[in-house]
Structures are given as C-alpha cells and as structure tokens.
PDB file of C-alpha atoms in Angstrom:
ATOM      1  CA  UNK A 236       7.912   9.297 -18.372  1.00 39.00           C
ATOM      2  CA  UNK A 237       8.467  12.976 -17.830  1.00 37.00           C
ATOM      3  CA  UNK A 238       8.844  14.088 -14.245  1.00 39.00           C
ATOM      4  CA  UNK A 239       9.834  17.573 -13.153  1.00 34.00           C
ATOM      5  CA  UNK A 240      10.747  18.155  -9.527  1.00 35.00           C
ATOM      6  CA  UNK A 241      11.835  21.263  -7.703  1.00 36.00           C
ATOM      7  CA  UNK A 242      14.098  19.565  -5.154  1.00 32.00           C
ATOM      8  CA  UNK A 243      16.572  16.755  -4.679  1.00 33.00           C
ATOM      9  CA  UNK A 244      14.242  15.255  -2.048  1.00 33.00           C
ATOM     10  CA  UNK A 245      11.574  14.753  -4.690  1.00 37.00           C
ATOM     11  CA  UNK A 246      14.078  13.031  -6.976  1.00 37.00           C
ATOM     12  CA  UNK A 247      15.097  10.722  -4.132  1.00 37.00           C
ATOM     13  CA  UNK A 248      11.433   9.937  -3.505  1.00 40.00           C
ATOM     14  CA  UNK A 249      11.029   9.040  -7.174  1.00 42.00           C
ATOM     15  CA  UNK A 250      13.893   6.554  -6.839  1.00 43.00           C
ATOM     16  CA  UNK A 251      12.254   5.001  -3.780  1.00 43.00           C
ATOM     17  CA  UNK A 252       8.922   4.632  -5.578  1.00 41.00           C
ATOM     18  CA  UNK A 253      10.553   3.078  -8.640  1.00 42.00           C
ATOM     19  CA  UNK A 254      12.497   0.542  -6.575  1.00 44.00           C
ATOM     20  CA  UNK A 255       9.587  -0.164  -4.227  1.00 46.00           C
ATOM     21  CA  UNK A 256       7.305  -0.995  -7.137  1.00 48.00           C
ATOM     22  CA  UNK A 257       9.482  -3.738  -8.549  1.00 45.00           C
ATOM     23  CA  UNK A 258       8.948  -7.268  -7.309  1.00 44.00           C
ATOM     24  CA  UNK A 259       5.629  -6.438  -5.728  1.00 46.00           C
ATOM     25  CA  UNK A 260       3.601  -9.152  -7.424  1.00 45.00           C
ATOM     26  CA  UNK A 261       3.612 -11.660  -4.556  1.00 44.00           C
ATOM     27  CA  UNK A 262       1.210  -9.687  -2.363  1.00 41.00           C
ATOM     28  CA  UNK A 263       1.782 -12.037   0.572  1.00 44.00           C
ATOM     29  CA  UNK A 264       1.463 -10.625   4.067  1.00 45.00           C
ATOM     30  CA  UNK A 265       4.632 -10.600   6.111  1.00 48.00           C
ATOM     31  CA  UNK A 266       4.588 -12.669   9.303  1.00 44.00           C
ATOM     32  CA  UNK A 267       5.538  -9.862  11.688  1.00 54.00           C
ATOM     33  CA  UNK A 268       3.378  -6.811  12.189  1.00 53.00           C
ATOM     34  CA  UNK A 269       4.495  -3.422  13.420  1.00 52.00           C
ATOM     35  CA  UNK A 270       3.631  -2.737  17.065  1.00 52.00           C
ATOM     36  CA  UNK A 271       0.025  -1.645  17.597  1.00 60.00           C
ATOM     37  CA  UNK A 272      -0.451   2.067  17.165  1.00 81.00           C
ATOM     38  CA  UNK A 273       2.962   2.616  15.564  1.00 89.00           C
ATOM     39  CA  UNK A 274       2.885   5.331  12.903  1.00 94.00           C
ATOM     40  CA  UNK A 275       3.708   3.765   9.538  1.00 94.00           C
ATOM     41  CA  UNK A 276       4.773   5.482   6.326  1.00 95.00           C
ATOM     42  CA  UNK A 277       4.984   3.370   3.180  1.00 95.00           C
ATOM     43  CA  UNK A 278       5.906   4.464  -0.335  1.00 94.00           C
ATOM     44  CA  UNK A 279       5.387   2.249  -3.362  1.00 93.00           C
ATOM     45  CA  UNK A 280       2.914   0.968  -5.912  1.00 94.00           C
ATOM     46  CA  UNK A 281      -0.485  -0.263  -4.738  1.00 94.00           C
ATOM     47  CA  UNK A 282      -1.578  -3.655  -6.053  1.00 93.00           C
ATOM     48  CA  UNK A 283      -4.668  -5.835  -5.913  1.00 91.00           C
ATOM     49  CA  UNK A 284      -4.373  -9.137  -4.097  1.00 82.00           C
ATOM     50  CA  UNK A 285      -3.471 -11.635  -2.805  1.00 82.00           C
ATOM     51  CA  UNK A 286      -7.177 -12.327  -2.269  1.00 87.00           C
ATOM     52  CA  UNK A 287     -10.183 -10.684  -3.960  1.00 88.00           C
ATOM     53  CA  UNK A 288     -10.952  -7.272  -2.511  1.00 88.00           C
ATOM     54  CA  UNK A 289      -7.435  -6.675  -1.199  1.00 93.00           C
ATOM     55  CA  UNK A 290      -5.423  -3.575  -2.032  1.00 94.00           C
ATOM     56  CA  UNK A 291      -1.910  -3.661  -0.636  1.00 95.00           C
ATOM     57  CA  UNK A 292       1.368  -1.798  -0.717  1.00 94.00           C
ATOM     58  CA  UNK A 293       4.720  -3.390  -0.040  1.00 92.00           C
ATOM     59  CA  UNK A 294       7.362  -1.217   1.565  1.00 89.00           C
ATOM     60  CA  UNK A 295      10.343  -1.983   3.745  1.00 89.00           C
ATOM     61  CA  UNK A 296       9.846  -5.724   3.282  1.00 90.00           C
ATOM     62  CA  UNK A 297       6.295  -5.654   4.695  1.00 92.00           C
ATOM     63  CA  UNK A 298       2.871  -5.727   3.045  1.00 93.00           C
ATOM     64  CA  UNK A 299       0.234  -3.294   4.281  1.00 94.00           C
ATOM     65  CA  UNK A 300      -3.547  -3.639   3.966  1.00 95.00           C
ATOM     66  CA  UNK A 301      -5.061  -0.451   2.535  1.00 94.00           C
ATOM     67  CA  UNK A 302      -8.703  -1.417   3.126  1.00 90.00           C
ATOM     68  CA  UNK A 303      -9.137   1.374   5.700  1.00 89.00           C
ATOM     69  CA  UNK A 304      -8.139   4.094   3.209  1.00 91.00           C
ATOM     70  CA  UNK A 305     -11.002   6.527   2.714  1.00 89.00           C
ATOM     71  CA  UNK A 306     -11.524   7.206  -0.108  1.00 91.00           C
ATOM     72  CA  UNK A 307     -10.358   3.837  -1.388  1.00 92.00           C
ATOM     73  CA  UNK A 308      -7.061   3.639  -3.278  1.00 93.00           C
ATOM     74  CA  UNK A 309      -7.655   4.083  -7.019  1.00 93.00           C
ATOM     75  CA  UNK A 310      -5.606   1.378  -8.769  1.00 92.00           C
ATOM     76  CA  UNK A 311      -6.663   2.684 -12.177  1.00 91.00           C
ATOM     77  CA  UNK A 312      -4.300   5.658 -11.760  1.00 92.00           C
ATOM     78  CA  UNK A 313      -1.319   3.256 -12.024  1.00 92.00           C
ATOM     79  CA  UNK A 314       0.945   5.568 -10.036  1.00 95.00           C
ATOM     80  CA  UNK A 315       2.993   5.310  -6.874  1.00 95.00           C
ATOM     81  CA  UNK A 316       1.539   6.421  -3.560  1.00 96.00           C
ATOM     82  CA  UNK A 317       2.715   7.528  -0.158  1.00 96.00           C
ATOM     83  CA  UNK A 318       0.645   6.059   2.687  1.00 95.00           C
ATOM     84  CA  UNK A 319       0.601   7.017   6.346  1.00 95.00           C
ATOM     85  CA  UNK A 320      -1.413   5.276   9.023  1.00 94.00           C
ATOM     86  CA  UNK A 321      -1.239   3.432  12.317  1.00 94.00           C
ATOM     87  CA  UNK A 322      -0.469  -0.280  12.549  1.00 90.00           C
ATOM     88  CA  UNK A 323      -3.561  -1.934  13.979  1.00 79.00           C
ATOM     89  CA  UNK A 324      -1.532  -4.723  15.607  1.00 84.00           C
ATOM     90  CA  UNK A 325      -2.796  -7.576  13.459  1.00 89.00           C
ATOM     91  CA  UNK A 326      -1.935  -9.226  10.164  1.00 92.00           C
ATOM     92  CA  UNK A 327      -4.674 -10.428   7.822  1.00 92.00           C
ATOM     93  CA  UNK A 328      -4.695 -12.053   4.413  1.00 92.00           C
ATOM     94  CA  UNK A 329      -4.111  -8.620   2.847  1.00 93.00           C
ATOM     95  CA  UNK A 330      -1.149  -7.659   5.053  1.00 94.00           C
ATOM     96  CA  UNK A 331      -0.611  -5.582   8.173  1.00 94.00           C
ATOM     97  CA  UNK A 332      -3.847  -3.785   8.942  1.00 94.00           C
ATOM     98  CA  UNK A 333      -3.621   0.009   9.089  1.00 93.00           C
ATOM     99  CA  UNK A 334      -6.020   2.524  10.612  1.00 92.00           C
ATOM    100  CA  UNK A 335      -6.282   6.292  10.033  1.00 92.00           C
ATOM    101  CA  UNK A 336      -4.921   5.749   6.523  1.00 93.00           C
ATOM    102  CA  UNK A 337      -3.983   8.795   4.455  1.00 94.00           C
ATOM    103  CA  UNK A 338      -2.965   8.359   0.808  1.00 96.00           C
ATOM    104  CA  UNK A 339      -1.060  10.801  -1.377  1.00 96.00           C
ATOM    105  CA  UNK A 340      -0.794  10.074  -5.102  1.00 96.00           C
ATOM    106  CA  UNK A 341       2.722  10.812  -6.304  1.00 95.00           C
ATOM    107  CA  UNK A 342       2.065  10.944 -10.035  1.00 84.00           C
ATOM    108  CA  UNK A 343       4.996   8.614 -10.768  1.00 90.00           C
ATOM    109  CA  UNK A 344       4.394   5.615 -13.011  1.00 93.00           C
ATOM    110  CA  UNK A 345       4.646   2.200 -11.447  1.00 89.00           C
ATOM    111  CA  UNK A 346       6.971  -0.314 -13.126  1.00 75.00           C
ATOM    112  CA  UNK A 347       5.266  -2.133 -15.957  1.00 58.00           C
ATOM    113  CA  UNK A 348       2.748   0.651 -16.516  1.00 46.00           C
ATOM    114  CA  UNK A 349       2.714   1.802 -20.150  1.00 47.00           C
ATOM    115  CA  UNK A 350       3.473   5.473 -20.726  1.00 47.00           C
ATOM    116  CA  UNK A 351       0.534   7.542 -22.037  1.00 44.00           C
TER     117      UNK A 351
END
C-alpha cells in the first residue's frame, strides 16, 4: 500500500483506521448505546453483517448501524471510512442506530484487503 500524507494528523488517522479494522469480523451490536442525539464519530472498516442487509462499523468498542447513510456505504471499495452521525438512542441487530450519517472514504486499505 502506498499512502502519501501531508501532515502528521493524517498519519495518525491511518494508524487508527488500520487498528480499527482488525478484529471486526464479529459484527455484534454492543449492549449499550450512546445517548440519544449524541454526535458520534467513528473511524474504521465497514463490514456486512451480522444479519443480511446490515452494514456496520466498529469503533471505540461499539458497533454502529450505517443503514441511514445516504448514499449507502460502498463495501466494494474495501477502504476505511470516517463516519459522523447522531446516535438515535436505540440498538438493533446491526448495532447502534445513527441518523444524519455522513461518510468520508479515506482511501486506506482495510486489513485483509489485497493490494491492487
């Protein structure tokens, strides 16, 4: 993987994405949700599951449901993302539900993704 960044902050973000992507296969929702309306920022690798139709991201020990992302998260890119949204106050099968979801593709490979 070749990544060129113009700042130390970007390099630190790359380290966060790389570490956040590992161990993400479980896809299970965490039992505690963030308070309703709390602004959430999550950085990591999006994954499908744990049930059909789910797209989640695990960050900070919690799984977040990305169903409200518009446009939908494109798993075929196989790169890390930064997500911001508001915790909806409930946890579903796909994780903590978010509203007002904004997704930024970081262009960093997720662990286990073959290099082009």
